[in-house]
PDB file of C-alpha atoms in Angstrom:
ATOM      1  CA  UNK V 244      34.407 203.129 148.035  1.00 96.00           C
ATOM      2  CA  UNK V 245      37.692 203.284 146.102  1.00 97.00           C
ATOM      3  CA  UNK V 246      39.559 206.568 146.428  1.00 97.00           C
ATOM      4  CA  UNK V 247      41.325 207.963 143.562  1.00 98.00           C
ATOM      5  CA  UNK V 248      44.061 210.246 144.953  1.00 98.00           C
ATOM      6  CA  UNK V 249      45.214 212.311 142.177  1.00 98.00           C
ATOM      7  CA  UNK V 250      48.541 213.616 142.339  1.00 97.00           C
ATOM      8  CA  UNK V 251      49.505 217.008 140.110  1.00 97.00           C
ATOM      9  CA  UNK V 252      50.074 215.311 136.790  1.00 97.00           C
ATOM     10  CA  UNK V 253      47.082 213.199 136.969  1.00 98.00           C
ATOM     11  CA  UNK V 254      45.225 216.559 138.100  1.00 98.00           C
ATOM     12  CA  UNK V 255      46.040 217.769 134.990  1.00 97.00           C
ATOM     13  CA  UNK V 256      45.424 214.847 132.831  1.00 97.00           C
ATOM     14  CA  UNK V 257      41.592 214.487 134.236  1.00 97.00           C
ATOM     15  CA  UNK V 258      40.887 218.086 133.650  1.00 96.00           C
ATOM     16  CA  UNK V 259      39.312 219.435 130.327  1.00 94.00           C
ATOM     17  CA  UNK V 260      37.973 222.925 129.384  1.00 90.00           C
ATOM     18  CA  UNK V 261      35.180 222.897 127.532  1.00 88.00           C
ATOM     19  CA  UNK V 262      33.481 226.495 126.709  1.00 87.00           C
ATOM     20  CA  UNK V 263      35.983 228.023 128.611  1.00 87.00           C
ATOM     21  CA  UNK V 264      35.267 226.274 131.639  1.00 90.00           C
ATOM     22  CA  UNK V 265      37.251 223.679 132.830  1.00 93.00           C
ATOM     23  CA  UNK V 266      35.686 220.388 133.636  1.00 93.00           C
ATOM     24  CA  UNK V 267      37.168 217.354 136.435  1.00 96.00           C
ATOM     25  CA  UNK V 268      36.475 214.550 137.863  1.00 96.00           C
ATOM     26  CA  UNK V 269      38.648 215.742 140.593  1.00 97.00           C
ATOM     27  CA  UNK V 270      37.660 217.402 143.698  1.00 96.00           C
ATOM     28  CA  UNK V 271      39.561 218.666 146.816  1.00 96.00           C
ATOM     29  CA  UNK V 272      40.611 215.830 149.357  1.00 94.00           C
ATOM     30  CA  UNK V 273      39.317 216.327 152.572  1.00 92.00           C
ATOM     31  CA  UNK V 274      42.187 215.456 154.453  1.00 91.00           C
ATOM     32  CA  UNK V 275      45.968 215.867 153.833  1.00 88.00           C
ATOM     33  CA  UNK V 276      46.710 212.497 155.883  1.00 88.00           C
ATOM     34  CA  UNK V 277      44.612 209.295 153.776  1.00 89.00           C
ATOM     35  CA  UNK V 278      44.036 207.577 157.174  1.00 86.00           C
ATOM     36  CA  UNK V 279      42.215 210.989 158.394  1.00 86.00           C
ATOM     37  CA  UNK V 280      38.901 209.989 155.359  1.00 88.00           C
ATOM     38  CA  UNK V 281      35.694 209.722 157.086  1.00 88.00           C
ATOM     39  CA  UNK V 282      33.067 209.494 153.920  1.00 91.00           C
ATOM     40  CA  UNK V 283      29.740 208.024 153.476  1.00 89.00           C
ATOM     41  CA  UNK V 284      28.350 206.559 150.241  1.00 88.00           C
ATOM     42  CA  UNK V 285      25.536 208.068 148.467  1.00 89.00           C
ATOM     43  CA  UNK V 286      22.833 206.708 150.553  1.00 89.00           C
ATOM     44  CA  UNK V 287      24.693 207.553 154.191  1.00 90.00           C
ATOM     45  CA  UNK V 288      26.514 204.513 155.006  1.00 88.00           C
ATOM     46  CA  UNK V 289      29.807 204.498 155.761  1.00 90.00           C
ATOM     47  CA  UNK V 290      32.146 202.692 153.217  1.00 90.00           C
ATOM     48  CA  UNK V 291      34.901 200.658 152.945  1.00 91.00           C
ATOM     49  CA  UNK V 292      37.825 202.658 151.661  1.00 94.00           C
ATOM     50  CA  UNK V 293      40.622 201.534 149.057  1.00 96.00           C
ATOM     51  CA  UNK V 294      43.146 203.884 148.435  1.00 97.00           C
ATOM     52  CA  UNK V 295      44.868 204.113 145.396  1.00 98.00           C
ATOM     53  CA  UNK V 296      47.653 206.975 144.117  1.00 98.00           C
ATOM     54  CA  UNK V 297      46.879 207.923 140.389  1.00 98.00           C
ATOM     55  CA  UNK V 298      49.989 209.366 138.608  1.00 98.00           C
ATOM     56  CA  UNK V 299      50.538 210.386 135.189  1.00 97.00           C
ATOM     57  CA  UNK V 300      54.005 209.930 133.491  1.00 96.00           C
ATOM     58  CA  UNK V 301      54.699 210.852 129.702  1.00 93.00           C
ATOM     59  CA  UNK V 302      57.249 208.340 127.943  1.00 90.00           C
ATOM     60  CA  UNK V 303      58.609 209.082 124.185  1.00 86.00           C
ATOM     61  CA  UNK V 304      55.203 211.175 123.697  1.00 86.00           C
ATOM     62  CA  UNK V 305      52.701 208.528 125.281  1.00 88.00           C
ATOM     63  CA  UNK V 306      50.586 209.071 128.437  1.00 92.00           C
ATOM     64  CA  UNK V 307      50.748 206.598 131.038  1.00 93.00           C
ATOM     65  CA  UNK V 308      48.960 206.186 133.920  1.00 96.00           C
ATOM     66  CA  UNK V 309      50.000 204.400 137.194  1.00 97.00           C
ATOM     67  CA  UNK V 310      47.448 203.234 139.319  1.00 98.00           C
ATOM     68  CA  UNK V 311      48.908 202.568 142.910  1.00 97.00           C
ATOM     69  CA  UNK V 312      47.206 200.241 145.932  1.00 96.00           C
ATOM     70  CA  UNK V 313      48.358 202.333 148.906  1.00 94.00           C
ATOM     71  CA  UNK V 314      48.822 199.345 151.684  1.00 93.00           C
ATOM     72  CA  UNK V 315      50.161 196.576 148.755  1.00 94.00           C
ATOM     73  CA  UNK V 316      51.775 198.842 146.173  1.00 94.00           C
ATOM     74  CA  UNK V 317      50.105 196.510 143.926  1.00 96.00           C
ATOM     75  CA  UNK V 318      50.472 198.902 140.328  1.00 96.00           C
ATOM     76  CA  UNK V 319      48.481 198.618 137.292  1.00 96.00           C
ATOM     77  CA  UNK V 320      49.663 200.466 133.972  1.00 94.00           C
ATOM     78  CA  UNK V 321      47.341 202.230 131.554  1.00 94.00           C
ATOM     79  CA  UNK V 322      48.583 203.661 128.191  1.00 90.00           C
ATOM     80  CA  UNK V 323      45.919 205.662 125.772  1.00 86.00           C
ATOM     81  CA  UNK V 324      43.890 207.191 127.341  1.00 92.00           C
ATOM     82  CA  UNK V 325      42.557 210.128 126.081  1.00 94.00           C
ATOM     83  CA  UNK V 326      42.894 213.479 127.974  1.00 94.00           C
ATOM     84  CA  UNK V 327      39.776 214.005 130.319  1.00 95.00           C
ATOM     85  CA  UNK V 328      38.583 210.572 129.943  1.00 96.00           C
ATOM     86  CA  UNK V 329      37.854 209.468 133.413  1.00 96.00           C
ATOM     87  CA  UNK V 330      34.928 207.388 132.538  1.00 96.00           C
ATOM     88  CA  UNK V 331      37.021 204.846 130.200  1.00 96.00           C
ATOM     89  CA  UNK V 332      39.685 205.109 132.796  1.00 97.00           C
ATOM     90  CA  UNK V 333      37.492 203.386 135.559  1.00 97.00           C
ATOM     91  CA  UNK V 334      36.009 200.960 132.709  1.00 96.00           C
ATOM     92  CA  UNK V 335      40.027 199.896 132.103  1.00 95.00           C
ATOM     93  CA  UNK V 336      40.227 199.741 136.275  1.00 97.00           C
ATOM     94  CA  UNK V 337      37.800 197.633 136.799  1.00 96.00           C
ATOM     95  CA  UNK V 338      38.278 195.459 134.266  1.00 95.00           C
ATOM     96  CA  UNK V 339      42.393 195.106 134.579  1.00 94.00           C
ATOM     97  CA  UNK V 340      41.766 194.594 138.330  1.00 96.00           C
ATOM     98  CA  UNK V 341      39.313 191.817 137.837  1.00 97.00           C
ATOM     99  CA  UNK V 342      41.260 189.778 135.043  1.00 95.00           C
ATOM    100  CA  UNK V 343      44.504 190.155 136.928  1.00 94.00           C
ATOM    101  CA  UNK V 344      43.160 188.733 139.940  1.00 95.00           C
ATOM    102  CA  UNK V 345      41.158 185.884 138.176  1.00 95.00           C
ATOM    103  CA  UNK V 346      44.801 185.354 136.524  1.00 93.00           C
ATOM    104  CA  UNK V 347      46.589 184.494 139.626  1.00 92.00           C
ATOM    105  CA  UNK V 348      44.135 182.408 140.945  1.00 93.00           C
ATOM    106  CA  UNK V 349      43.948 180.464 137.785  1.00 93.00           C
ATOM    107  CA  UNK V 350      47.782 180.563 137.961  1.00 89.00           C
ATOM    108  CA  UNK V 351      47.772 178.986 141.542  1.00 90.00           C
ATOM    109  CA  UNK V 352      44.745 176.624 140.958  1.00 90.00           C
ATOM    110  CA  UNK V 353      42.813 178.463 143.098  1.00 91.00           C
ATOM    111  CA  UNK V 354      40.242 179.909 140.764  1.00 92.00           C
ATOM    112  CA  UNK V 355      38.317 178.758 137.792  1.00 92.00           C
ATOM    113  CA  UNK V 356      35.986 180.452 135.607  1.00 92.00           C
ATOM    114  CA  UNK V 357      33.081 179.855 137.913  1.00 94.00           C
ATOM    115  CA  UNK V 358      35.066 181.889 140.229  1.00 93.00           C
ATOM    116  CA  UNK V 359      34.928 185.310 137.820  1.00 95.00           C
ATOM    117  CA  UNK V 360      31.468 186.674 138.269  1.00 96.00           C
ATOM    118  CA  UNK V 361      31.291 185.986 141.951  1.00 95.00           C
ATOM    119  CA  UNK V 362      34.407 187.941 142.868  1.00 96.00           C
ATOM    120  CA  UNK V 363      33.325 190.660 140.989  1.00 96.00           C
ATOM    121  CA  UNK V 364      30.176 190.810 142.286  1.00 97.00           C
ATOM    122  CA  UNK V 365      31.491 190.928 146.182  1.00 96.00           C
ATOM    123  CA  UNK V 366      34.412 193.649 144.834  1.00 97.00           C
ATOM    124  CA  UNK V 367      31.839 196.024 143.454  1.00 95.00           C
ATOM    125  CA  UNK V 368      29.304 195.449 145.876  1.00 94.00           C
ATOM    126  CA  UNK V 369      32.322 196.796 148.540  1.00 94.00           C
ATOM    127  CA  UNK V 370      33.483 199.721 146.428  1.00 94.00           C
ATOM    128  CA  UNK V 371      30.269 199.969 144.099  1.00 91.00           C
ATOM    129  CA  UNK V 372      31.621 204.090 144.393  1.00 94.00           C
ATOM    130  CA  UNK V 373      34.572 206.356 144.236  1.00 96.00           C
ATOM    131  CA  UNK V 374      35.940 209.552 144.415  1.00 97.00           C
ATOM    132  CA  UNK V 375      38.650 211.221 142.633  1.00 98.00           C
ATOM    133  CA  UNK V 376      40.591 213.534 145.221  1.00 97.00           C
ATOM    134  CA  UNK V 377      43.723 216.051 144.733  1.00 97.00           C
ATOM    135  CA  UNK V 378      46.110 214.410 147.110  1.00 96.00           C
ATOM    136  CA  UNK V 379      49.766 212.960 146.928  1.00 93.00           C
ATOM    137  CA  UNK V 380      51.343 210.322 149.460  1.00 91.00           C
ATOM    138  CA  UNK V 381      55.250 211.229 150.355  1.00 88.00           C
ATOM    139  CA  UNK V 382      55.940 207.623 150.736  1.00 87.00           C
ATOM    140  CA  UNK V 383      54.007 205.807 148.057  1.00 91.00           C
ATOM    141  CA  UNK V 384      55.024 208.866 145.809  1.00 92.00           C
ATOM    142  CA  UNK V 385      58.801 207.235 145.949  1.00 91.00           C
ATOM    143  CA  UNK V 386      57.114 203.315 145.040  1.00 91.00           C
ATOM    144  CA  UNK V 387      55.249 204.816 142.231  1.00 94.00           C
ATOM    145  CA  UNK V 388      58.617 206.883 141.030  1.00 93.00           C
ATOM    146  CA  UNK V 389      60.838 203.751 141.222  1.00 91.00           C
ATOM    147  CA  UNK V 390      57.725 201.973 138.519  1.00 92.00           C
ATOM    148  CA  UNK V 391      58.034 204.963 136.374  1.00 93.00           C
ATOM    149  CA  UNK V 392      62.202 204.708 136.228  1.00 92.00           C
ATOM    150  CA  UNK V 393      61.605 200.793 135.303  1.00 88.00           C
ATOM    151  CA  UNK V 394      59.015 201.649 132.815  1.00 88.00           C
ATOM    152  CA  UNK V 395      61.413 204.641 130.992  1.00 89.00           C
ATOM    153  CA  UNK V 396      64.515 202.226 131.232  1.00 86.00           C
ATOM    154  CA  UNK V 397      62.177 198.868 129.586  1.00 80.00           C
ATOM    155  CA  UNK V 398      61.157 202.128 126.911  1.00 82.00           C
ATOM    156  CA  UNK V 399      64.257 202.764 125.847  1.00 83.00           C
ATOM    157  CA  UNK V 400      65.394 199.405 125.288  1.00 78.00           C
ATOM    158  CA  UNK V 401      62.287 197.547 123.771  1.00 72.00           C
ATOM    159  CA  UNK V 402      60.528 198.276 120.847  1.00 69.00           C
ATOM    160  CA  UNK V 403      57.423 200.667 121.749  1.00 63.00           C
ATOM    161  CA  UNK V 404      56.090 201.368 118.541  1.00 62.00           C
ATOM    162  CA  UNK V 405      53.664 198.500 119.177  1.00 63.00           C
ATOM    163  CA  UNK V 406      49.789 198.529 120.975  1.00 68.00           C
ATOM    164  CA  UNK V 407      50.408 200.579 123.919  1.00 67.00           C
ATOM    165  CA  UNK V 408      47.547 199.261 125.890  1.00 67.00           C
ATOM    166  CA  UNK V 409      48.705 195.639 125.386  1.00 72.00           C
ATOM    167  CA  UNK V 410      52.692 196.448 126.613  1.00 74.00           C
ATOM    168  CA  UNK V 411      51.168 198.076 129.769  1.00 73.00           C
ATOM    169  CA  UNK V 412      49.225 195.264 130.885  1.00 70.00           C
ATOM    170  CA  UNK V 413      51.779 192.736 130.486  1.00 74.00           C
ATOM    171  CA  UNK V 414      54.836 195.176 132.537  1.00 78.00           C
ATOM    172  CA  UNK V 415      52.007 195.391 134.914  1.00 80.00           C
ATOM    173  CA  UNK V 416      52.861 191.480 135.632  1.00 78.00           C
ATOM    174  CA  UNK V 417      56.432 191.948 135.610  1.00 80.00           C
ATOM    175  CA  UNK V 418      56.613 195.131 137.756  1.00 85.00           C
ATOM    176  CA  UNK V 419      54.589 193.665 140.775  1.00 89.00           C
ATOM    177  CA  UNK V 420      56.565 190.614 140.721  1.00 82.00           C
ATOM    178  CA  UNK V 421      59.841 192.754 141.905  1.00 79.00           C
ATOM    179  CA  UNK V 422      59.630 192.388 146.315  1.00 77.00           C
ATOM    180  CA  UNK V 423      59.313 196.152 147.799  1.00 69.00           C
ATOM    181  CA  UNK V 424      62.808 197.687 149.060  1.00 62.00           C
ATOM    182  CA  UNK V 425      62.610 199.205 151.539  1.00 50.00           C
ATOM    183  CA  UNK V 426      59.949 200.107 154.429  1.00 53.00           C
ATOM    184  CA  UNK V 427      57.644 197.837 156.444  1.00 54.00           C
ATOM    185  CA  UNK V 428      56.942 195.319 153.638  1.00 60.00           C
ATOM    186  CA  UNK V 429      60.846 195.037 152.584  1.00 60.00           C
ATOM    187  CA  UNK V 430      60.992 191.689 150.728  1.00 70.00           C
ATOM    188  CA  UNK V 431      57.144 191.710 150.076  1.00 82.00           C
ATOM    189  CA  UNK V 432      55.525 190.775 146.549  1.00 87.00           C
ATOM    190  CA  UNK V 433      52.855 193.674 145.593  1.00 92.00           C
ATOM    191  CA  UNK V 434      50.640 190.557 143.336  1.00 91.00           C
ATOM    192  CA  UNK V 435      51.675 188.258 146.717  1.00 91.00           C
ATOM    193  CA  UNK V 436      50.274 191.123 148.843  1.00 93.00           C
ATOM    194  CA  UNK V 437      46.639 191.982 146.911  1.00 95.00           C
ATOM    195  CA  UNK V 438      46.341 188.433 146.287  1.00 95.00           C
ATOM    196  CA  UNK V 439      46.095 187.465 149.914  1.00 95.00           C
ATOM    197  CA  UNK V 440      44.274 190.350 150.723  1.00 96.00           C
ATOM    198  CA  UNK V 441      41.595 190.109 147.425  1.00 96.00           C
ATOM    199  CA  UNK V 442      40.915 186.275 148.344  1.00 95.00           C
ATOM    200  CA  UNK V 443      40.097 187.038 151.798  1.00 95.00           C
ATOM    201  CA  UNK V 444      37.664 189.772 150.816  1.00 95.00           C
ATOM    202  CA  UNK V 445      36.084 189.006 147.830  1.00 96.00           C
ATOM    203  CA  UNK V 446      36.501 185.511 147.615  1.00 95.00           C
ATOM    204  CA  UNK V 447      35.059 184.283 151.086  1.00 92.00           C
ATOM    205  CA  UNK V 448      38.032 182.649 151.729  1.00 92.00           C
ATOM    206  CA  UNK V 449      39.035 180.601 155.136  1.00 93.00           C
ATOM    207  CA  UNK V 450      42.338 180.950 156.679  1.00 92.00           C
ATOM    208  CA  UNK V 451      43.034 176.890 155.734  1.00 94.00           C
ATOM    209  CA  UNK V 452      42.607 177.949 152.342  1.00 93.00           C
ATOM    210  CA  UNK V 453      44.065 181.307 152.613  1.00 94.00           C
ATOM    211  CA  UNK V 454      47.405 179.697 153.714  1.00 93.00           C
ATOM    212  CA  UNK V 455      47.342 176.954 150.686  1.00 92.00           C
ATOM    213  CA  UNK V 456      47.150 180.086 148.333  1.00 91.00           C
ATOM    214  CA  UNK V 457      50.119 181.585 149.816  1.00 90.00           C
ATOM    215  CA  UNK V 458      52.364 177.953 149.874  1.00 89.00           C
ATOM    216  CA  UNK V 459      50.805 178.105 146.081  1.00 87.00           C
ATOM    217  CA  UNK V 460      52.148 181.570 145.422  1.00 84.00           C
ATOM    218  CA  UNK V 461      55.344 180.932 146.694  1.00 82.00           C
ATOM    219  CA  UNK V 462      55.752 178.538 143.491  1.00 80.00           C
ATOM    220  CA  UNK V 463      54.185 181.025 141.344  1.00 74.00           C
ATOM    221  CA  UNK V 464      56.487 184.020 142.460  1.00 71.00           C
ATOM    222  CA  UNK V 465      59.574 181.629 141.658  1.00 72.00           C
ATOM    223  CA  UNK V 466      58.259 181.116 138.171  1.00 71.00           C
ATOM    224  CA  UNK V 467      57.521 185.046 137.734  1.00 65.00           C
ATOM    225  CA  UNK V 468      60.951 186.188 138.574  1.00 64.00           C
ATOM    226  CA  UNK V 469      62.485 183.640 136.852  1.00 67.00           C
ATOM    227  CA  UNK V 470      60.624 185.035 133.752  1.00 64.00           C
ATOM    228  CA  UNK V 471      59.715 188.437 134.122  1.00 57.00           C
ATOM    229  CA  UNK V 472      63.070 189.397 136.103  1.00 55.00           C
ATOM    230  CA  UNK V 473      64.455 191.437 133.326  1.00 54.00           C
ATOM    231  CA  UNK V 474      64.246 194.669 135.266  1.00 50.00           C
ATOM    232  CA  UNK V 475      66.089 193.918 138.109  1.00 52.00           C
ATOM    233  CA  UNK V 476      68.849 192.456 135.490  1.00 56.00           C
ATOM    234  CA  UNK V 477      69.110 194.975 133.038  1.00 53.00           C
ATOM    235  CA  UNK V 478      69.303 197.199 136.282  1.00 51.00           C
ATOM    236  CA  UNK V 479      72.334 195.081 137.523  1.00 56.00           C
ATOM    237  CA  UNK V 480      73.807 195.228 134.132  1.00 60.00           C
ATOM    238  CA  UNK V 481      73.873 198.937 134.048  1.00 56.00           C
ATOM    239  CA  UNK V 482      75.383 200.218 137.326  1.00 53.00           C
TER     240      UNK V 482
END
């Protein structure tokens, strides 16, 4: 079951009226502390959670929503949306999720297109259901802030004017190729991270193989800062 925790913003942004009554997606979390979750899926069973924080963040007049992986701070970016629209927002989930993990392990040669419809097909059968719950995290509250800074700073110094949906997926890439700072993953590389943890779950991979992806990524995550390091330069630049 994946677990949309909605924080105020996001609240807002999933919530309609319509004839006066207003209309979400979003219900109250039955637990303050994530960890605390003891659900069952539709039929009874007991699921396997994923936790993500959902955040929305306005830059010059746009919406933007961050999507947040609570163990791997692995983010994904959407841009618009349209107010209420919860159902195209999980079509965009799903499908950013899936093609950005078919990406890397294309990237690593670890995948091939054969590999596609299987992983999805193990990812949904996991988390086939989800629930959208009013609930912040203090601490992945502060990773999700430091993606919003990055993405106001790359705002104001690229040209946004172009397809908004197409600039969010690729500063998805370059934002979770930046290593956490601080915390119990200090150093740690949010794609490295999901990667790893995707290929092991969805993938049926063995640890032999499970360590050749990482040696693999290790080549990849060179190449990616090397490229997509802008942020942490333009933030050197300006201090």
């Amino acid at each position: 079951m994946l677990i949309f925790n909605c924080t105020r913003t996001a609240c807002n942004f999933f919530t309609v009226s319509q004839g006066g009554v207003k209309v979400s997606p979003v219900e109250p979390a039955p637990h303050t502390n994530l960890a605390d979750d003891d659900l069952k899926n539709s039929d009874g069973t007991k699921p396997a959670l994923m936790q993500w924080l959902i955040h929305l963040i306005r830059v010059q007049g746009k919406n933007i929503i961050l999507a947040m992986e609570i163990k791997s701070h692995y983010c994904m970016i959407f841009a618009g949306l349209k107010k209420g629209d919860a159902t195209t927002f999980i079509q965009l989930f799903y499908e950013r999720l899936f093609n950005n993990m078919q990406w890397y392990g294309e990237s690593i040669g670890f995948m091939d297109e054969t590999s596609f419809q299987p992983m999805a097909t193990n990812f949904i059968k996991a988390h086939d259901e989800f629930r959208f719950f009013a609930r912040d995290d203090a601490k992945i509250q502060k990773s999700i802030d430091n993606v919003a800074k990055d993405i106001r700073l790359w705002a104001s110094k690229h040209d946004s004017s172009g397809n908004a949906a197409e600039q969010a997926a690729e500063f998805n890439q370059r934002v979770n190729s930046i290593p956490h700072k601080a915390g119990s993953q200090q150093g740690a590389i949010p794609s490295e991270v999901m990667f790893i943890y995707w290929i092991g779950h969805f993938c049926n991979a063995q640890e032999k193989e499970i360590k050749m992806a990482r040696q693999r990524f290790e080549v990849l995550k060179k190449r990616e800062l090397e490229q997509l390091g802008l942020l942490l330069r333009s933030k050197k630049n300006d201090s």
